[in-house]
Coordinates of C-alpha atoms in Angstrom, one line a residue:
M1 CA 112.7 83.6 -3.3
M2 CA 110.7 86.7 -2.7
E3 CA 110.8 90.3 -4.1
V4 CA 110.4 93.5 -2.1
M5 CA 110.6 97.2 -3.1
F6 CA 113.2 99.2 -1.2
V7 CA 113.9 102.9 -2.1
G8 CA 112.4 102.3 -5.6
V9 CA 114.6 99.4 -6.4
A10 CA 113.4 95.9 -6.8
V11 CA 115.6 93.6 -4.7
A12 CA 115.6 89.9 -5.0
I13 CA 116.1 88.5 -1.5
Y14 CA 117.5 85.0 -1.8
S15 CA 116.7 82.7 1.2
Y16 CA 119.0 79.7 1.9
V17 CA 119.9 77.5 4.9
E18 CA 123.1 78.4 6.7
I19 CA 124.8 75.7 8.8
I20 CA 126.3 77.1 12.1
P21 CA 128.5 74.7 14.1
T22 CA 128.9 74.4 17.8
R23 CA 132.1 72.4 18.4
Q24 CA 132.7 70.5 21.7
P25 CA 136.0 68.6 21.9
F26 CA 136.4 65.6 24.1
D27 CA 137.7 66.2 27.6
G28 CA 141.5 65.9 27.4
S29 CA 141.6 66.0 23.6
Q30 CA 144.8 67.4 22.2
L31 CA 143.2 68.5 18.8
P32 CA 143.3 72.2 18.1
A33 CA 140.4 73.9 19.8
A34 CA 139.4 77.5 20.6
S35 CA 139.4 78.5 24.2
K36 CA 135.8 79.5 24.2
W37 CA 134.6 76.1 22.9
T38 CA 132.9 74.1 25.7
R39 CA 134.2 70.5 26.3
F40 CA 132.2 67.3 26.1
P41 CA 132.5 65.8 29.6
A42 CA 134.1 62.4 28.5
A43 CA 137.3 61.3 26.7
S44 CA 135.4 59.6 23.9
A45 CA 131.9 58.8 22.6
W46 CA 130.5 56.3 20.1
Q47 CA 126.8 57.0 19.4
A48 CA 124.2 59.8 19.4
V49 CA 120.4 59.2 19.6
P50 CA 117.8 62.0 19.5
A51 CA 115.5 62.0 22.6
E52 CA 113.1 64.5 24.3
G53 CA 114.2 67.6 22.3
G54 CA 117.9 66.8 22.7
V55 CA 120.4 64.1 22.2
V56 CA 121.7 61.1 24.3
V57 CA 125.3 60.4 23.6
A58 CA 126.8 57.0 24.6
T59 CA 130.4 56.7 25.7
S60 CA 132.1 53.4 26.6
T61 CA 130.6 53.3 30.1
D62 CA 128.2 56.3 30.5
L63 CA 125.3 58.2 28.9
F64 CA 125.0 62.0 28.6
F65 CA 122.1 64.1 27.7
A66 CA 121.8 67.8 26.4
H67 CA 118.9 69.8 25.2
A68 CA 119.2 71.3 21.7
D69 CA 118.7 74.9 23.1
K70 CA 121.3 74.3 25.9
K71 CA 124.1 72.6 24.0
A72 CA 126.7 73.4 26.7
N73 CA 124.9 71.7 29.5
W74 CA 125.6 67.9 29.5
W75 CA 123.9 65.8 32.1
R76 CA 125.1 62.4 33.1
V77 CA 122.3 59.8 32.7
R78 CA 122.1 57.3 35.6
L79 CA 121.0 53.8 34.9
T80 CA 118.6 52.6 37.7
D81 CA 116.4 49.7 38.5
S82 CA 112.7 50.0 39.5
A83 CA 113.8 50.7 43.1
N84 CA 116.0 53.6 41.9
R85 CA 119.3 51.7 42.6
T86 CA 122.2 52.5 40.3
I87 CA 123.0 49.7 37.8
S88 CA 126.5 49.5 36.4
S89 CA 127.0 48.6 32.8
D90 CA 129.6 46.9 30.7
E91 CA 131.7 48.8 28.3
G92 CA 130.6 49.4 24.7
M93 CA 127.0 50.6 25.2
R94 CA 124.7 50.9 22.3
L95 CA 121.3 52.6 22.5
V96 CA 118.2 51.2 20.8
K97 CA 115.4 53.6 19.9
R98 CA 111.8 52.9 18.9
A99 CA 109.8 55.9 17.7
E100 CA 110.7 58.7 20.2
S101 CA 111.8 56.5 23.1
I102 CA 114.9 54.6 24.1
V103 CA 113.8 51.0 24.6
A104 CA 117.1 49.2 25.2
I105 CA 120.7 49.6 26.1
V106 CA 123.0 46.9 24.7
T107 CA 126.5 45.8 25.6
S108 CA 128.7 42.9 24.4
R109 CA 127.1 40.5 27.0
M110 CA 123.7 42.0 28.0
L111 CA 120.5 43.6 26.7
H112 CA 119.0 46.0 29.2
R113 CA 115.3 46.7 28.5
V114 CA 114.4 50.3 29.4
T115 CA 111.0 51.2 30.9
H116 CA 111.4 55.0 30.5
C117 CA 114.0 57.7 30.6
T118 CA 113.7 61.0 32.5
L119 CA 116.1 63.4 30.8
G120 CA 117.3 66.9 31.7
G121 CA 119.0 68.2 34.8
S122 CA 121.1 66.4 37.4
G123 CA 118.4 63.8 38.0
S124 CA 118.5 62.3 34.5
T125 CA 117.8 58.6 34.6
C126 CA 116.9 55.6 32.5
T127 CA 115.1 52.9 34.3
I128 CA 115.8 49.3 33.5
H129 CA 113.2 46.7 34.2
D130 CA 115.0 43.5 33.2
T131 CA 118.2 42.2 31.6
V132 CA 118.8 39.5 29.1
A133 CA 122.2 37.8 29.0
I134 CA 123.4 37.4 25.4
G135 CA 126.9 36.6 24.0
L136 CA 126.9 39.2 21.3
G137 CA 130.5 40.1 21.2
L138 CA 131.3 43.5 19.7
V139 CA 128.0 45.2 18.8
H140 CA 128.2 47.2 15.7
A141 CA 124.6 48.4 15.3
A142 CA 121.1 48.0 16.7
T143 CA 117.5 48.8 15.6
A144 CA 114.0 48.2 16.8
T145 CA 110.8 47.0 15.2
A146 CA 107.2 47.1 16.7
N147 CA 107.9 44.2 19.1
A148 CA 111.6 43.3 19.0
V149 CA 115.2 44.6 19.1
W150 CA 117.6 43.6 16.4
L151 CA 121.3 43.5 17.1
A152 CA 124.2 43.4 14.6
S153 CA 127.3 42.1 16.1
E154 CA 130.5 40.2 15.3
N155 CA 128.7 37.0 16.2
G156 CA 125.8 37.5 13.9
L157 CA 122.4 39.1 13.6
F158 CA 120.2 38.6 16.7
R159 CA 116.5 39.3 17.4
C160 CA 115.1 39.6 20.9
R161 CA 111.4 39.9 21.1
D162 CA 109.8 42.1 23.8
G163 CA 109.5 40.1 27.0
A164 CA 111.6 37.2 25.8
R165 CA 114.4 35.8 28.0
A166 CA 116.6 34.9 25.1
A167 CA 117.6 36.1 21.7
T168 CA 117.4 34.3 18.4
R169 CA 120.4 34.2 16.1
L170 CA 119.1 34.9 12.5
L171 CA 122.4 35.2 10.7
D172 CA 125.8 33.7 11.6
D173 CA 128.0 36.1 9.8
N174 CA 129.7 39.1 11.2
V175 CA 127.0 41.8 10.6
V176 CA 128.2 45.4 10.8
A177 CA 124.9 47.3 10.1
T178 CA 121.2 46.9 10.5
A179 CA 118.1 49.2 10.1
S180 CA 114.3 48.8 10.2
S181 CA 112.1 50.3 7.5
G182 CA 109.1 50.6 9.9
K183 CA 107.0 48.9 7.2
G184 CA 107.8 45.2 7.5
L185 CA 111.5 44.9 6.5
V186 CA 114.8 44.9 8.3
A187 CA 118.0 45.4 6.4
A188 CA 121.4 43.9 7.5
G189 CA 124.7 43.9 5.8
N190 CA 128.4 43.3 5.9
S191 CA 131.4 43.1 3.4
E192 CA 129.8 40.2 1.5
R193 CA 126.0 40.5 1.4
L194 CA 123.0 42.8 2.0
W195 CA 120.0 40.9 3.5
L196 CA 116.4 42.0 3.7
L197 CA 114.4 40.1 6.4
D198 CA 110.8 40.0 7.3
E199 CA 110.4 41.7 10.7
T200 CA 107.6 39.3 11.8
S201 CA 109.1 35.9 10.9
G202 CA 112.7 36.9 10.8
A203 CA 113.1 35.0 7.4
V204 CA 115.3 36.3 4.7
V205 CA 113.2 37.8 2.0
R206 CA 116.0 38.7 -0.4
W207 CA 119.7 39.2 -0.4
E208 CA 122.3 40.8 -2.7
W209 CA 126.0 40.3 -3.3
V210 CA 128.4 43.0 -2.3
S211 CA 131.2 43.8 -4.8
D212 CA 134.6 42.7 -3.8
V213 CA 136.6 45.6 -5.1
P214 CA 140.1 44.2 -4.6
S215 CA 139.4 41.0 -6.5
G216 CA 137.1 42.7 -9.1
Q217 CA 134.2 40.4 -8.4
G218 CA 131.0 42.4 -9.0
G219 CA 127.8 42.6 -7.0
V220 CA 124.7 44.8 -6.8
I221 CA 126.2 46.7 -3.9
G222 CA 129.3 48.7 -4.8
D223 CA 131.6 47.9 -1.9
A224 CA 131.8 46.7 1.7
I225 CA 128.8 47.9 3.7
R226 CA 129.4 50.2 6.6
A227 CA 126.0 51.8 7.3
L228 CA 122.3 51.4 6.6
A229 CA 119.3 53.7 6.9
W230 CA 115.8 53.9 5.6
G231 CA 114.3 57.2 4.6
A232 CA 112.0 59.1 2.2
P233 CA 112.9 58.9 -1.5
L234 CA 115.4 61.6 -2.4
L235 CA 116.5 61.0 -5.9
Q236 CA 114.6 62.6 -8.8
G237 CA 112.5 60.1 -10.7
D238 CA 112.6 57.6 -7.8
P239 CA 109.8 55.1 -8.4
G240 CA 109.3 54.8 -4.7
S241 CA 107.9 58.4 -4.6
S242 CA 104.1 58.5 -4.7
G243 CA 104.0 62.3 -4.9
N244 CA 102.7 62.4 -1.3
D245 CA 105.6 62.3 1.1
G246 CA 103.6 60.8 3.9
D247 CA 102.5 57.8 1.7
S248 CA 105.9 57.3 0.0
A249 CA 107.5 53.9 0.4
P250 CA 110.9 54.3 2.0
S251 CA 114.2 53.9 0.2
L252 CA 117.1 52.0 1.7
F253 CA 120.4 53.9 1.7
V254 CA 123.4 51.6 1.8
G255 CA 126.7 53.4 2.8
T256 CA 129.8 51.6 1.5
Q257 CA 133.5 52.3 1.4
S258 CA 133.3 53.8 -2.1
C259 CA 129.7 55.0 -2.7
I260 CA 126.1 55.0 -1.6
N261 CA 123.7 52.5 -3.1
V262 CA 120.0 53.5 -3.0
R263 CA 117.2 50.8 -3.2
D264 CA 113.8 52.1 -4.2
A265 CA 110.4 50.6 -3.3
N266 CA 110.5 48.5 -6.4
G267 CA 113.8 46.8 -5.5
A268 CA 115.9 48.7 -8.1
F269 CA 119.3 50.0 -7.0
V270 CA 121.0 53.3 -8.0
R271 CA 124.7 54.0 -7.3
V272 CA 125.6 57.5 -6.0
D273 CA 129.3 58.3 -6.1
A274 CA 131.8 61.1 -6.9
D275 CA 130.3 61.3 -10.5
D276 CA 127.0 62.2 -8.9
G277 CA 128.5 64.8 -6.5
L278 CA 129.3 62.6 -3.4
P279 CA 132.2 64.7 -1.9
V280 CA 133.9 61.8 -0.2
S281 CA 133.4 58.1 0.2
N282 CA 134.3 55.7 3.1
V283 CA 130.8 56.1 4.6
T284 CA 130.6 55.4 8.3
S285 CA 127.0 56.5 9.2
I286 CA 123.8 57.7 7.5
A287 CA 120.8 59.6 8.9
A288 CA 117.7 60.4 6.7
A289 CA 115.7 63.4 8.0
S290 CA 113.6 66.4 7.0
G291 CA 115.3 69.8 6.6
P292 CA 114.2 73.2 7.9
N293 CA 112.1 73.9 4.8
G294 CA 110.5 70.5 4.7
T295 CA 112.9 69.1 2.1
H296 CA 114.3 65.6 2.5
Q297 CA 117.8 65.4 3.6
L298 CA 120.5 62.7 3.9
W299 CA 123.4 63.2 6.4
V300 CA 126.4 61.1 5.5
G301 CA 129.2 60.6 8.0
T302 CA 132.6 59.5 6.6
T303 CA 136.1 59.0 7.7
Y304 CA 136.8 62.6 6.4
G305 CA 133.9 64.7 7.7
V306 CA 130.2 65.0 6.8
A307 CA 128.3 65.3 3.5
L308 CA 124.8 66.6 3.3
W309 CA 122.4 65.9 0.4
D310 CA 119.3 68.0 0.0
K311 CA 116.9 68.5 -2.9
S312 CA 117.5 72.3 -2.7
E313 CA 120.5 74.0 -4.2
P314 CA 123.3 73.1 -3.7
Q315 CA 122.4 69.5 -3.5
W316 CA 125.7 68.5 -1.8
R317 CA 127.5 70.2 1.0
Y318 CA 130.8 69.0 2.4
L319 CA 131.7 69.9 6.0
Y320 CA 135.2 69.0 7.0
G321 CA 138.0 70.4 9.1
A322 CA 138.0 72.6 12.2
R323 CA 135.7 75.2 10.5
W324 CA 132.9 72.6 10.8
L325 CA 133.8 69.7 13.1
V326 CA 136.1 68.6 15.9
G327 CA 137.9 65.6 14.6
S328 CA 137.2 64.1 11.1
H329 CA 136.3 60.4 11.5
V330 CA 132.5 60.4 12.0
R331 CA 131.1 57.6 14.3
S332 CA 127.5 58.6 14.5
I333 CA 125.0 61.2 13.4
A334 CA 121.7 62.0 15.1
V335 CA 119.2 64.5 13.7
V336 CA 117.5 66.6 16.5
G337 CA 114.9 68.9 14.9
E338 CA 116.9 71.1 12.6
A339 CA 120.3 70.2 13.9
A340 CA 122.5 67.3 13.2
V341 CA 124.6 66.0 16.2
V342 CA 127.9 64.5 15.0
V343 CA 130.0 62.2 17.2
S344 CA 133.5 61.9 15.7
D345 CA 137.0 60.9 16.9
G346 CA 137.6 64.4 18.2
G347 CA 134.4 65.3 20.0
V348 CA 130.7 66.2 19.5
T349 CA 129.5 68.9 17.0
W350 CA 126.1 70.4 16.7
L351 CA 125.4 71.5 13.1
M352 CA 122.4 73.9 13.4
Q353 CA 120.5 74.7 10.2
V354 CA 119.2 78.2 10.2
N355 CA 117.2 80.0 7.4
Y356 CA 119.3 83.0 6.2
T357 CA 119.0 85.7 3.6
L358 CA 121.9 87.3 1.9
A359 CA 121.0 90.5 3.7
R360 CA 121.3 88.7 7.0
K361 CA 124.7 87.1 6.0
A362 CA 125.9 90.5 4.9
E363 CA 125.1 91.9 8.4
V364 CA 127.3 89.1 9.9
M365 CA 130.1 89.9 7.5
E366 CA 129.8 93.7 8.1
A367 CA 130.3 93.0 11.9
I368 CA 133.4 91.0 11.1
L369 CA 135.0 93.5 8.6
P370 CA 136.4 96.1 11.1
R371 CA 138.8 93.6 12.6
H372 CA 140.3 93.0 9.1
D373 CA 140.6 96.8 8.4
R374 CA 144.3 97.9 8.0
H375 CA 144.8 101.3 6.5
G376 CA 141.6 100.9 4.6
L377 CA 142.8 97.6 3.2
V378 CA 141.2 94.3 3.9
A379 CA 143.8 92.2 5.7
E380 CA 144.2 88.8 7.0
C381 CA 143.8 88.1 10.7
Q382 CA 146.6 86.3 12.7
M383 CA 145.5 84.8 16.0
A384 CA 147.5 84.4 19.1
S385 CA 145.9 81.0 19.7
F386 CA 143.7 78.7 17.6
G387 CA 140.3 79.9 16.8
D388 CA 140.3 82.9 19.2
V389 CA 139.3 85.5 16.6
D390 CA 137.4 87.7 19.1
E391 CA 140.2 87.8 21.7
S392 CA 143.1 88.4 19.4
C393 CA 143.4 89.6 15.8
F394 CA 146.8 90.7 14.5
N395 CA 146.7 92.3 11.0
T396 CA 149.7 91.9 8.7
D397 CA 150.4 92.8 5.1
N398 CA 149.6 90.3 2.4
D399 CA 150.0 90.4 -1.4
N400 CA 146.3 89.8 -1.8
N401 CA 145.3 93.0 0.0
G402 CA 144.4 94.8 -3.1
L403 CA 142.2 91.9 -4.4
W404 CA 140.2 91.5 -1.2
T405 CA 139.8 95.3 -0.8
S406 CA 138.5 95.7 -4.4
L407 CA 135.8 93.1 -3.8
V408 CA 134.7 94.9 -0.7
V409 CA 134.7 98.3 -2.5
C410 CA 132.4 96.9 -5.2
A411 CA 130.1 95.2 -2.8
E412 CA 129.7 98.3 -0.5
Y413 CA 128.9 100.6 -3.5
M414 CA 126.3 98.1 -4.7
R415 CA 124.9 97.9 -1.2
Y416 CA 124.7 101.7 -1.1
A417 CA 123.1 102.0 -4.6
V418 CA 120.3 99.8 -3.3
T419 CA 119.9 100.8 0.3
R420 CA 121.3 104.4 0.4
S421 CA 122.9 103.4 3.7
P422 CA 125.3 105.9 5.1
A423 CA 127.3 103.0 6.6
A424 CA 127.7 101.4 3.2
L425 CA 129.0 104.6 1.7
A426 CA 131.4 105.2 4.6
A427 CA 132.7 101.7 4.3
A428 CA 133.1 102.0 0.5
S429 CA 134.8 105.4 0.8
R430 CA 137.3 104.2 3.4
H431 CA 138.2 101.0 1.4
L432 CA 138.4 103.0 -1.8
R433 CA 140.9 105.3 -0.2
G434 CA 142.8 102.1 0.8
M435 CA 142.9 101.2 -2.9
A436 CA 144.2 104.7 -3.7
L437 CA 146.9 104.3 -1.1
L438 CA 148.2 101.3 -3.1
H439 CA 148.6 103.5 -6.1
E440 CA 150.0 106.5 -4.3
I441 CA 152.6 104.5 -2.4
T442 CA 154.6 103.5 -5.5
G443 CA 154.9 106.9 -7.1
G444 CA 154.5 105.3 -10.5
V445 CA 151.7 106.0 -13.0
G446 CA 149.4 103.0 -13.3
F447 CA 151.6 100.9 -10.9
P448 CA 149.7 100.0 -7.8
A449 CA 151.3 98.1 -4.9
R450 CA 150.1 94.9 -3.6
S451 CA 150.2 96.1 0.0
A452 CA 151.6 98.9 2.1
C453 CA 153.5 99.4 5.4
A454 CA 153.3 102.4 7.6
P455 CA 156.5 103.7 9.4
S456 CA 154.9 103.1 12.8
E457 CA 154.6 99.4 12.0
L458 CA 158.3 98.9 11.8
T459 CA 158.6 98.9 15.5
D460 CA 155.7 96.5 16.2
N461 CA 156.5 93.2 17.9
P462 CA 155.7 90.9 16.3
P463 CA 156.2 92.7 13.0
R464 CA 153.2 93.6 10.9
C465 CA 155.1 93.8 7.6
G466 CA 157.5 91.8 5.6
G467 CA 161.3 92.3 5.6
G468 CA 163.4 94.6 3.3
I469 CA 162.1 97.9 4.7
H470 CA 164.8 100.4 5.4
D471 CA 163.2 103.8 5.3
R472 CA 161.6 104.4 8.7
T473 CA 160.1 107.8 7.8
R474 CA 158.1 106.8 4.8
W475 CA 155.4 104.5 3.8
V476 CA 156.6 101.7 1.7
N477 CA 155.3 99.2 -0.9
S478 CA 155.7 96.1 1.2
T479 CA 155.9 93.6 -1.6
V480 CA 158.5 95.6 -3.6
P481 CA 160.4 97.5 -0.9
Q482 CA 163.1 98.5 -3.4
A483 CA 160.5 100.5 -5.4
R484 CA 160.1 104.2 -5.0
T485 CA 158.2 105.2 -1.9
R486 CA 156.1 108.2 -1.1
T487 CA 154.3 109.6 1.9
P488 CA 150.7 109.8 0.9
S489 CA 148.3 112.5 2.0
L490 CA 144.8 111.2 1.5
P491 CA 141.8 113.2 2.6
T492 CA 139.7 112.0 5.5
A493 CA 136.5 113.1 3.8
P494 CA 135.4 113.4 0.2
P495 CA 135.7 117.0 -1.1
A496 CA 132.7 118.9 -2.4
G497 CA 132.2 119.4 -6.1
C498 CA 130.7 116.2 -7.5
G499 CA 127.0 115.7 -7.9
S500 CA 126.3 112.5 -5.9
D501 CA 127.6 110.8 -2.8
I502 CA 129.2 108.1 -4.9
E503 CA 130.8 110.7 -7.2
R504 CA 132.2 112.6 -4.2
S505 CA 133.7 109.4 -2.8
L506 CA 135.3 108.7 -6.2
Q507 CA 136.5 112.2 -6.3
A508 CA 138.4 111.6 -3.1
C509 CA 140.3 108.9 -4.7
C510 CA 140.6 110.5 -8.2
R511 CA 142.3 113.6 -6.8
H512 CA 145.3 111.5 -5.8
L513 CA 145.6 109.7 -9.1
P514 CA 148.0 111.1 -11.7
R515 CA 146.4 112.4 -14.8
C516 CA 146.2 109.8 -17.5
P517 CA 148.3 110.5 -20.6
H518 CA 145.7 109.2 -23.0
A519 CA 141.9 109.3 -23.3
G520 CA 141.4 105.7 -22.2
C521 CA 141.3 106.4 -18.4
V522 CA 138.8 108.0 -16.0
R523 CA 139.4 111.7 -15.9
C524 CA 138.8 113.6 -12.7
P525 CA 138.5 117.4 -13.5
P526 CA 137.9 119.8 -10.6
D527 CA 134.2 120.2 -11.4
G528 CA 133.3 116.5 -11.1
C529 CA 134.0 112.9 -11.9
V530 CA 133.6 112.4 -15.6
P531 CA 134.2 109.0 -17.2
A532 CA 136.2 109.2 -20.3
H533 CA 135.4 107.5 -23.6
P534 CA 136.0 103.7 -23.6
P535 CA 139.6 102.9 -24.4
T536 CA 140.4 102.2 -28.0
R537 CA 141.4 98.6 -28.6
P538 CA 144.9 98.2 -30.2
P539 CA 144.9 96.9 -33.8
A540 CA 146.4 93.6 -32.7
A541 CA 143.7 93.0 -30.1
R542 CA 141.0 93.9 -32.6
A543 CA 142.4 91.3 -35.0
V544 CA 142.5 88.6 -32.3
R545 CA 138.9 89.5 -31.3
R546 CA 137.7 89.2 -35.0
L547 CA 139.5 85.8 -35.2
D548 CA 137.6 84.6 -32.1
L549 CA 134.3 85.7 -33.5
E550 CA 135.0 84.0 -36.8
D551 CA 135.9 80.7 -35.1

């Protein structure tokens, strides 16, 4: 929050983080998509991993890389040996990352150790120096510690030390999630237990029961585990926070089917669910990261979109539907700088976090407003095809035109009062005349219409107005076509005679309003815009008001 002086008026400029999506449907996807959206060059994908200022996305058989600043350019990453010969891989690839480097690529039968990756451009490669054959079965998740790779699969939890020719099975259960704390512990979980293992010895340090919700058998963990992640303490009063973020012991975030359980550095668990603001459960993936302003964030992927937790306000944001994502069932989230890359069942979405002020957002909205302008009324925008607002915008009448327009009128006059912007006054005047049109069109005192239709719109194809219009020579109240109609004659410019720009704009409207029969209305005499005395409250209303105060 900062304060500036502008034209003698103190204006509080509120800064916040805006999320701007770049949606990329899968190649061949039949989900609704705008024609200008670029396509991801594969029919599906499973995992995203940050690397070299961008992200590597794994499909069933291929890897693709894109830079964060060139999201539309996806480059296929070729797997090669030390002699630069192409290596084919099994289906179901999982990427394993240590620090900032990809160190392994895992399939159901093999672990490929990666020497290095060269990413960007048509020559993108990942060089494999050796391969370990392991009967993993379906691999659900993978993580890396200082000298080993940990693999969670349907056949158990495996650890393969760097340079070893075999992997050690540490748990026999079907393990669906695993994550390394980077400080000595590795977490693993499934629908029955959460294990904490020592990364050096591989021994189980501690385990907790998972609640079996259908049977009602309780456990420390709220429901079947689907995702694990370690990160900086987020919750207020978390004992794991030392006050210095760099020295904070990490918290463990456990994503389940009904909540998120958070384990602090002292081993205590906290449940976070709908009562705490979690927008949706059925967690599928979790990524802990730092936001644009240095605040800690938790990105939560679910079967119905993405939830974002941040210590700033609002603490929870919910991103769902085509406005934010392609698809809805999230498979993976990777944080790249100030962006989150979401892989879902419909495609890949980049969620860019950008610092905004309300003034900057107002500029965006002002640029959009003209396409919604219909006779000075704010109208909805019908599109010829999904999402193509720039190529086609067809305005029609709507019974909310008056409501939407009144909000714009108030906002534009407030903007003018602060900035003295001629554009703000012009916009306010035009839309105020649109409000006057709604009153003028009915011919009734104090009886505004909800919307209006011009005679020229009756021949439009497709029609711009609702049915029931018979008079092709007059404007009509589109929501009550049987009501009296008139042909308005509104001025194109405010008449002279009022003291200020705002008063002249109001006068343009007032001249076309009938004189009020009592003193409770705004009077518009020829020599200026003069507000009348406040309306007198009827006796019955005064009695009710007194009763409210007494209660």
